[in-house]
PDB file of C-alpha atoms in Angstrom:
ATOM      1  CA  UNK S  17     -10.126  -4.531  13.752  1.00 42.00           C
ATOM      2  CA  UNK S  18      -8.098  -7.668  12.892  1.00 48.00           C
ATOM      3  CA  UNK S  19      -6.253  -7.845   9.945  1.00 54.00           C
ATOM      4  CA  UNK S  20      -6.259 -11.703   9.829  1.00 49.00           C
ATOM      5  CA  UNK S  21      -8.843 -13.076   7.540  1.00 53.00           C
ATOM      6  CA  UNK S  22      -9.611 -16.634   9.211  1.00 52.00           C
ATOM      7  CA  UNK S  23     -10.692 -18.511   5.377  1.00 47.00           C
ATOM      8  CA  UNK S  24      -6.893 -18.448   4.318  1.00 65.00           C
ATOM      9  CA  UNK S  25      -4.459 -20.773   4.610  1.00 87.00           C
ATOM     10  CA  UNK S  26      -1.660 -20.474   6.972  1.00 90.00           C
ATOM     11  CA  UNK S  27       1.027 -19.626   5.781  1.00 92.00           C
ATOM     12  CA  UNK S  28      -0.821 -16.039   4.285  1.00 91.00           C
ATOM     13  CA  UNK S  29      -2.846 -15.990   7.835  1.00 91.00           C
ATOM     14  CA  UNK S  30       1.402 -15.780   8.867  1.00 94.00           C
ATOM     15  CA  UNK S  31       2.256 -12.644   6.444  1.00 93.00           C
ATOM     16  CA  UNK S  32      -1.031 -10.792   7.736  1.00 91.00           C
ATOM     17  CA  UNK S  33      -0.101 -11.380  11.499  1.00 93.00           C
ATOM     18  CA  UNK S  34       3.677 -10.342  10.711  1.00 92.00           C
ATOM     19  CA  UNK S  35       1.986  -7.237   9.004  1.00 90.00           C
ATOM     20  CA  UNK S  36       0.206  -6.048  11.743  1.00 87.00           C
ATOM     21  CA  UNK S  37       2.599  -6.724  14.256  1.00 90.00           C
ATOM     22  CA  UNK S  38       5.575  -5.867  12.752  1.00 86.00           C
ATOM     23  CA  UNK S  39       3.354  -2.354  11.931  1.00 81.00           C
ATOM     24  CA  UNK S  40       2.668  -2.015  15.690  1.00 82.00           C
ATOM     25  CA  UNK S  41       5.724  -3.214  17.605  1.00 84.00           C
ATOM     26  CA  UNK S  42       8.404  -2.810  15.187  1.00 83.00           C
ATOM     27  CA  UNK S  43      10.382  -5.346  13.852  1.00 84.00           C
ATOM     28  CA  UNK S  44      13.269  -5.936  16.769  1.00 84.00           C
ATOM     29  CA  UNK S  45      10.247  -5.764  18.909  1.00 88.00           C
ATOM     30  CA  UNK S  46       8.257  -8.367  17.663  1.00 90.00           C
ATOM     31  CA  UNK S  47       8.742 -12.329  18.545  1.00 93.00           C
ATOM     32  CA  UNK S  48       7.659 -15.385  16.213  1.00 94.00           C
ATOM     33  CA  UNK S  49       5.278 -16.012  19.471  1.00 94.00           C
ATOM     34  CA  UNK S  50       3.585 -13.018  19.112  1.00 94.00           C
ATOM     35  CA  UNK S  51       3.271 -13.678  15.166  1.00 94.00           C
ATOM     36  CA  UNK S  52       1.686 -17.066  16.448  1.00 94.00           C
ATOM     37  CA  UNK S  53      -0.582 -15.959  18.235  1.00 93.00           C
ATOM     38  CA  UNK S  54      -2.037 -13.321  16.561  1.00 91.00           C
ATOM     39  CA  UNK S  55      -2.082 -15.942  13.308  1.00 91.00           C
ATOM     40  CA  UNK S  56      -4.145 -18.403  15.521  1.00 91.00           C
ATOM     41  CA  UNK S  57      -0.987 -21.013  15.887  1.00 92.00           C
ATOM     42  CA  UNK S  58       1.251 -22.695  17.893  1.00 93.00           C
ATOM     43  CA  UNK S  59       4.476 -20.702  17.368  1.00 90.00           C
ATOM     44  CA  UNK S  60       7.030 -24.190  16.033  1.00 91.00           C
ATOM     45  CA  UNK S  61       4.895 -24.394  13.525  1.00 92.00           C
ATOM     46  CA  UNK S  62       5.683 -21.142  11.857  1.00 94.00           C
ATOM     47  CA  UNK S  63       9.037 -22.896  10.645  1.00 94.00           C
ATOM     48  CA  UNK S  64       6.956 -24.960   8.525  1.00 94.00           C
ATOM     49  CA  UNK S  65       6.824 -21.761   6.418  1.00 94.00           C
ATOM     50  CA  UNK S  66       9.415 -19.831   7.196  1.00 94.00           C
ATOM     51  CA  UNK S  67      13.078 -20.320   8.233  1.00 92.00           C
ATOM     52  CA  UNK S  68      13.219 -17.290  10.176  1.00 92.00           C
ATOM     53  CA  UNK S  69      11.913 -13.962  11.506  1.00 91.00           C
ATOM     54  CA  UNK S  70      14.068 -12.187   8.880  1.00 89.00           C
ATOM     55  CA  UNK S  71      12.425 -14.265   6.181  1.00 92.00           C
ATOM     56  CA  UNK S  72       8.768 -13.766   7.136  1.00 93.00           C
ATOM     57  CA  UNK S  73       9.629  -9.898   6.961  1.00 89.00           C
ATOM     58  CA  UNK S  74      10.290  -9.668   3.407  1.00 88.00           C
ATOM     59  CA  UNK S  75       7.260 -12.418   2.537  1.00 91.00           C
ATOM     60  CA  UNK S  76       4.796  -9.980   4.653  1.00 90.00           C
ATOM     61  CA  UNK S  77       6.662  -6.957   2.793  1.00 88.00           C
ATOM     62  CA  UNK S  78       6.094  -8.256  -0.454  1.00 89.00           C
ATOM     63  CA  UNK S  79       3.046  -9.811   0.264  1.00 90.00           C
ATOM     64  CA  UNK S  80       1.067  -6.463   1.543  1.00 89.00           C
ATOM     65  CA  UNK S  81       2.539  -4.436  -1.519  1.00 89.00           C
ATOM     66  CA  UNK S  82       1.014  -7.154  -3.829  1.00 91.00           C
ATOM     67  CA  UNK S  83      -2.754  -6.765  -1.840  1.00 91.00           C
ATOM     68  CA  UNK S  84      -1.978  -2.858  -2.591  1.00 92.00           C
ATOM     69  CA  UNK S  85      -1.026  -3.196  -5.698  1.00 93.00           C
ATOM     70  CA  UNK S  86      -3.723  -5.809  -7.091  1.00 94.00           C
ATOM     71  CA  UNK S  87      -6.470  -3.700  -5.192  1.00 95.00           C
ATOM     72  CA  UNK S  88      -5.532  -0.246  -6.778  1.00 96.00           C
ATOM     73  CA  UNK S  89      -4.130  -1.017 -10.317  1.00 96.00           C
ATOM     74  CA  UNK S  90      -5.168  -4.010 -11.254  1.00 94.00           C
ATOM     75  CA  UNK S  91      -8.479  -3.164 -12.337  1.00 94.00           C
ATOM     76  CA  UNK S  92      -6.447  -0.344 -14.462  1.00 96.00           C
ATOM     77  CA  UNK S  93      -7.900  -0.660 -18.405  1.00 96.00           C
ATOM     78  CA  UNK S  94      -5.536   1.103 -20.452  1.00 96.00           C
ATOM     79  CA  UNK S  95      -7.775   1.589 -22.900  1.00 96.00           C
ATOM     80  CA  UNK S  96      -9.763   3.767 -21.269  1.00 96.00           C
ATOM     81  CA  UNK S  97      -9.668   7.470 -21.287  1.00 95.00           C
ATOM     82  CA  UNK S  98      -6.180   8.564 -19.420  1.00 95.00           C
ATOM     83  CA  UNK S  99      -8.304  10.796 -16.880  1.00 96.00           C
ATOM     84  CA  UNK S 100     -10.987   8.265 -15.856  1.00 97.00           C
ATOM     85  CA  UNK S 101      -8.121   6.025 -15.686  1.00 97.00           C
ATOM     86  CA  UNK S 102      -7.034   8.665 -13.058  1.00 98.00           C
ATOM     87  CA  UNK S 103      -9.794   8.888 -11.082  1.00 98.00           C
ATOM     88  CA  UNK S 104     -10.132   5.176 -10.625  1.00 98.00           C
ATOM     89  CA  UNK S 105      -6.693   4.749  -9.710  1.00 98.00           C
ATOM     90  CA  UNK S 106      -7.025   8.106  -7.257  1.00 98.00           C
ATOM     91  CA  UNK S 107     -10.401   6.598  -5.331  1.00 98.00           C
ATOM     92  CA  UNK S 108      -8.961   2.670  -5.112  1.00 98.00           C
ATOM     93  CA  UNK S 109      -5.459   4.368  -3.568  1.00 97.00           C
ATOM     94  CA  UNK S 110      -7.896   6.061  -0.836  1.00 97.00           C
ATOM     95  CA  UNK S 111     -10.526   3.471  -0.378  1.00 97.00           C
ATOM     96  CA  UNK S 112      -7.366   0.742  -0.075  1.00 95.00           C
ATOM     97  CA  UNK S 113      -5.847   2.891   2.554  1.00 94.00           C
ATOM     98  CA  UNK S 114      -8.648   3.681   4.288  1.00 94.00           C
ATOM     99  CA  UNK S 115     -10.318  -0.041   4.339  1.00 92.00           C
ATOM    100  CA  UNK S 116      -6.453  -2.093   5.081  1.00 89.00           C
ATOM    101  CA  UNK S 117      -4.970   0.663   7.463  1.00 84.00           C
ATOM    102  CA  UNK S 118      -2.401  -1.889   9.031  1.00 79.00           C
ATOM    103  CA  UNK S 119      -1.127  -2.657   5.411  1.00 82.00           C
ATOM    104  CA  UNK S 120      -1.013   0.762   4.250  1.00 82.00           C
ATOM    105  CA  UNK S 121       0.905   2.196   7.523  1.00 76.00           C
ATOM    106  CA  UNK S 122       2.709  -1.050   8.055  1.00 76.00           C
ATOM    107  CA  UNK S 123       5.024  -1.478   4.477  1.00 70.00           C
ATOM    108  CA  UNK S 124       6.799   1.496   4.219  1.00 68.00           C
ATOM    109  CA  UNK S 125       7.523   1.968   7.245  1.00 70.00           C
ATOM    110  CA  UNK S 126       8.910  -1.445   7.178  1.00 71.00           C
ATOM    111  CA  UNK S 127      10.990  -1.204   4.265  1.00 66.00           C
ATOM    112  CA  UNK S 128      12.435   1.506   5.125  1.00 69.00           C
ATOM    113  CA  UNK S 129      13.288  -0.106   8.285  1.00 69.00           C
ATOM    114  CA  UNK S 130      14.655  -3.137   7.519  1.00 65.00           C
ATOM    115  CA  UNK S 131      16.599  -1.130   4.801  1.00 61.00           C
ATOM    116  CA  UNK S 132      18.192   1.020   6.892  1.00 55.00           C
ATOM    117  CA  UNK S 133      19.217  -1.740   9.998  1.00 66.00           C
ATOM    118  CA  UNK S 134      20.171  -3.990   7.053  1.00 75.00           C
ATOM    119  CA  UNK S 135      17.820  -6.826   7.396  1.00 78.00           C
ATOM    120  CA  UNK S 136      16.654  -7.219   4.113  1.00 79.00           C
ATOM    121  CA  UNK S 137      19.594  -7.754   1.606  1.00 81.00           C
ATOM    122  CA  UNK S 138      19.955  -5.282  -0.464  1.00 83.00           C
ATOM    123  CA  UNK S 139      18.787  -6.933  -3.718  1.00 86.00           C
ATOM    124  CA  UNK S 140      15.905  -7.472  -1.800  1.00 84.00           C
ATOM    125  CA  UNK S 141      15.462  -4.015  -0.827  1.00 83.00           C
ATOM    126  CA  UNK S 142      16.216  -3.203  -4.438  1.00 87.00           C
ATOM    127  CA  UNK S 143      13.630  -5.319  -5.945  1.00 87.00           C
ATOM    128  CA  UNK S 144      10.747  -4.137  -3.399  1.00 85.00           C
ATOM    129  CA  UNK S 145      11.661  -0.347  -4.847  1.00 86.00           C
ATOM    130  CA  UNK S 146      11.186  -0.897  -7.958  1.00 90.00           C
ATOM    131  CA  UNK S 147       8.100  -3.351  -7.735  1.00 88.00           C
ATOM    132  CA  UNK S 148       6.695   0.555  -5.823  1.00 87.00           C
ATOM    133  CA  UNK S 149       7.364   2.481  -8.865  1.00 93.00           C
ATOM    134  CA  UNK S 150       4.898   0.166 -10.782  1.00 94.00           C
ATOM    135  CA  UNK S 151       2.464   2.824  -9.364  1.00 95.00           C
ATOM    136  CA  UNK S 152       4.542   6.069  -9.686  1.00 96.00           C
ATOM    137  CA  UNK S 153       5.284   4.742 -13.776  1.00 97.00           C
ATOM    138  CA  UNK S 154       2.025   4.398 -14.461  1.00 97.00           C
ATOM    139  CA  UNK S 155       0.495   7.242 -12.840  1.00 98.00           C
ATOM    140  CA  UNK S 156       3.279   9.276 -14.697  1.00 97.00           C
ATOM    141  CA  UNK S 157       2.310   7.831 -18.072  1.00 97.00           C
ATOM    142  CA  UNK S 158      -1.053   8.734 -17.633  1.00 97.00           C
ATOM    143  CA  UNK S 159      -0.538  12.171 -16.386  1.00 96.00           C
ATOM    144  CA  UNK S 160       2.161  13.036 -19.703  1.00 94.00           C
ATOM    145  CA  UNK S 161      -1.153  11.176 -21.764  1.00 94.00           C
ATOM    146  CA  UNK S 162      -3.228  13.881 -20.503  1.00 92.00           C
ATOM    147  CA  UNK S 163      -0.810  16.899 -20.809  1.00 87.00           C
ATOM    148  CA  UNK S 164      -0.013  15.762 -24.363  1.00 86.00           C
ATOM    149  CA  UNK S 165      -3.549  15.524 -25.353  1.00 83.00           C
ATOM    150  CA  UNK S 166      -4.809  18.432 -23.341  1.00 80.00           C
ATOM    151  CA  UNK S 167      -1.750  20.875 -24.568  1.00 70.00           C
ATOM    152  CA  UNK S 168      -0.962  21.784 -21.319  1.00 68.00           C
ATOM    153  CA  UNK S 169       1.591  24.851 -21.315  1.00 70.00           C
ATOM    154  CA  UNK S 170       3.844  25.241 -18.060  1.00 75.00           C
ATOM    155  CA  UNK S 171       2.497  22.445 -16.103  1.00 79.00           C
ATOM    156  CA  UNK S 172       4.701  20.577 -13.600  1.00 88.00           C
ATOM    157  CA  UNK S 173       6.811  17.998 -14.657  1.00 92.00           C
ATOM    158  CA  UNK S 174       4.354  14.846 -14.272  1.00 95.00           C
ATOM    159  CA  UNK S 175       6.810  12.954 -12.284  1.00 96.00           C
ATOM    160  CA  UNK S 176       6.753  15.557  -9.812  1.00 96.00           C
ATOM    161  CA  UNK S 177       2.900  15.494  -9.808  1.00 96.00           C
ATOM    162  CA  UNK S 178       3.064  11.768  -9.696  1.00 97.00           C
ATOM    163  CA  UNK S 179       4.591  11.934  -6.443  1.00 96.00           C
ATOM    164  CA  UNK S 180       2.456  14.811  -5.120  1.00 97.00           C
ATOM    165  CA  UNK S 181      -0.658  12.774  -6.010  1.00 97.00           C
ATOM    166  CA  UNK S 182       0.156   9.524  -4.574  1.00 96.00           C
ATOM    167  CA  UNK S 183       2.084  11.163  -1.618  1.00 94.00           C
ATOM    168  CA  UNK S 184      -1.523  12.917  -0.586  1.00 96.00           C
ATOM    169  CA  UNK S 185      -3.100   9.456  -1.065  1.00 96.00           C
ATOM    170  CA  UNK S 186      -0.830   7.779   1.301  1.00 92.00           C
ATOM    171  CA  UNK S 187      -1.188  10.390   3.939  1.00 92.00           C
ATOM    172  CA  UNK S 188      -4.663   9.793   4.183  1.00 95.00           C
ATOM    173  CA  UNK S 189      -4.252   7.527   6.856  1.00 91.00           C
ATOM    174  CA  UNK S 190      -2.436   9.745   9.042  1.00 90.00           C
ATOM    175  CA  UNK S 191      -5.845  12.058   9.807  1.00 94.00           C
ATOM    176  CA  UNK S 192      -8.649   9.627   8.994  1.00 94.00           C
ATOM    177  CA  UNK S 193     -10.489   8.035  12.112  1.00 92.00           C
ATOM    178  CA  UNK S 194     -13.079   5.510  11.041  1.00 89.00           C
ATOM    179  CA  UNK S 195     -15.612   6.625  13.930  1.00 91.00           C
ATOM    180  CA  UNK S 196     -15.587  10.220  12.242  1.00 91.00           C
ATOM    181  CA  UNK S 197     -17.989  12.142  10.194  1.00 94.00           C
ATOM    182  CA  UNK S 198     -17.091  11.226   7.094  1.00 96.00           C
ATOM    183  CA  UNK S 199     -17.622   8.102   4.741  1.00 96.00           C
ATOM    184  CA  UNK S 200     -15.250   6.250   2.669  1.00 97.00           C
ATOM    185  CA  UNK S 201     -16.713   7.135  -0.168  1.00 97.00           C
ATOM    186  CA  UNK S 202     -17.320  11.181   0.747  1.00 98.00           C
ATOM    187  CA  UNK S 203     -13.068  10.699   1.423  1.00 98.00           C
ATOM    188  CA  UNK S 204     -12.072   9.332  -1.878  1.00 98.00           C
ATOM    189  CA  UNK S 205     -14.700  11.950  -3.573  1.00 98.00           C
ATOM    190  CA  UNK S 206     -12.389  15.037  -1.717  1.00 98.00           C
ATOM    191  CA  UNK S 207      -9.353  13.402  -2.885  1.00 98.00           C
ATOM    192  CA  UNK S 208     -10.331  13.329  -6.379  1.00 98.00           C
ATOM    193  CA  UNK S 209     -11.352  16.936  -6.481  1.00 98.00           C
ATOM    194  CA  UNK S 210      -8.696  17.533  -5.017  1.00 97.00           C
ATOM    195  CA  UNK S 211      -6.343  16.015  -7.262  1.00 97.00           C
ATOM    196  CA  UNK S 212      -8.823  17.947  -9.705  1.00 95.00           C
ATOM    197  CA  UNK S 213      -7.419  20.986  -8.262  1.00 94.00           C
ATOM    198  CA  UNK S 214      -4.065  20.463  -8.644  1.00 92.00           C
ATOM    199  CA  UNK S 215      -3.810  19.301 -12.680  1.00 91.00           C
ATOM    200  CA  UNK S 216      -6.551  22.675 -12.915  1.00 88.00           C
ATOM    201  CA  UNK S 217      -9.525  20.423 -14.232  1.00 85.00           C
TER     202      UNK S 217
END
């Protein structure tokens, strides 16, 4: 299923196209034509947008890890109890991964790409990072929340769990096959009980 979503404007109807096909082809792999056409447009006029190839990378980068982030914290309330707080931010990873797959397999992979052939600068690089350990800080603060108040003795650092947590969230995607047995929903349920399992709930 296409990624593009044909009600917004062009220049984000660009970012989703460079998404998916950067995702699929790679970035060295991947022309400005094949952006084009994918976004619905003639390819000159993707330099009404954007200067270059390199350029559209890091706006699709940092555009995908906003949808991810908006989707999956942004409904966060922190004054809500730590471990519903949890939960929510557990079954929005799953149901984001599972409902944008080209996003969610596309950006790190991309990242770590472009980091690695140098075609992001490295501020760049830098500042995509640490806009990703939005998530990781906050699950972390709400994890040491509910240690603190549960007087948890000998559990694993909550970094550590953290990363555990939203490492088996983004994996989801590697097993998951929408014309399988299983619902969305019956997905993101496992994964909480899962995650259950591991803080011994």
């Amino acid at each position: 299923m296409s990624l593009i979503d044909e009600t917004a404007d062009t220049r984000e109807r660009l970012m989703q196209a460079a998404i998916q096909q950067f995702g699929a082809r790679g970035f060295g792999s991947t022309t400005l034509r094949d952006i084009a056409k994918e976004a619905g447009i003639k390819a000159p006029s993707i330099y009404n947008h954007f200067s270059s190839k390199e350029e559209l990378l890091i706006a699709a980068t940092t555009w995908g890890l906003e949808v991810f982030q908006r989707s999956v914290l942004g409904a966060d309330d922190p004054a809500a109890p730590p471990l519903h707080r949890l939960e929510q931010i557990v079954r929005r990873h799953v149901l984001f991964q599972l409902r944008h797959v080209e996003i969610a397999q596309a950006n790190d992979l991309l990242l770590e790409a472009a980091a690695l052939q140098g075609i992001m600068p490295s501020e760049t690089v830098d500042d995509l990072r640490k806009r990703m350990r939005r998530h990781l800080d906050l699950v972390t603060g709400i994890l040491e929340t509910l240690h603190t108040a549960r007087a948890v003795v000998g559990a694993p650092n909550a970094r550590i769990t953290s990363l555990a947590i939203i490492s088996l969230c983004d994996r989801v995607v590697t097993w998951y096959r929408p014309q399988g047995e299983f619902s969305h929903d019956e997905v993101a349920n496992a994964y909480w009980f899962l995650v259950c399992g591991m803080l011994r709930l």
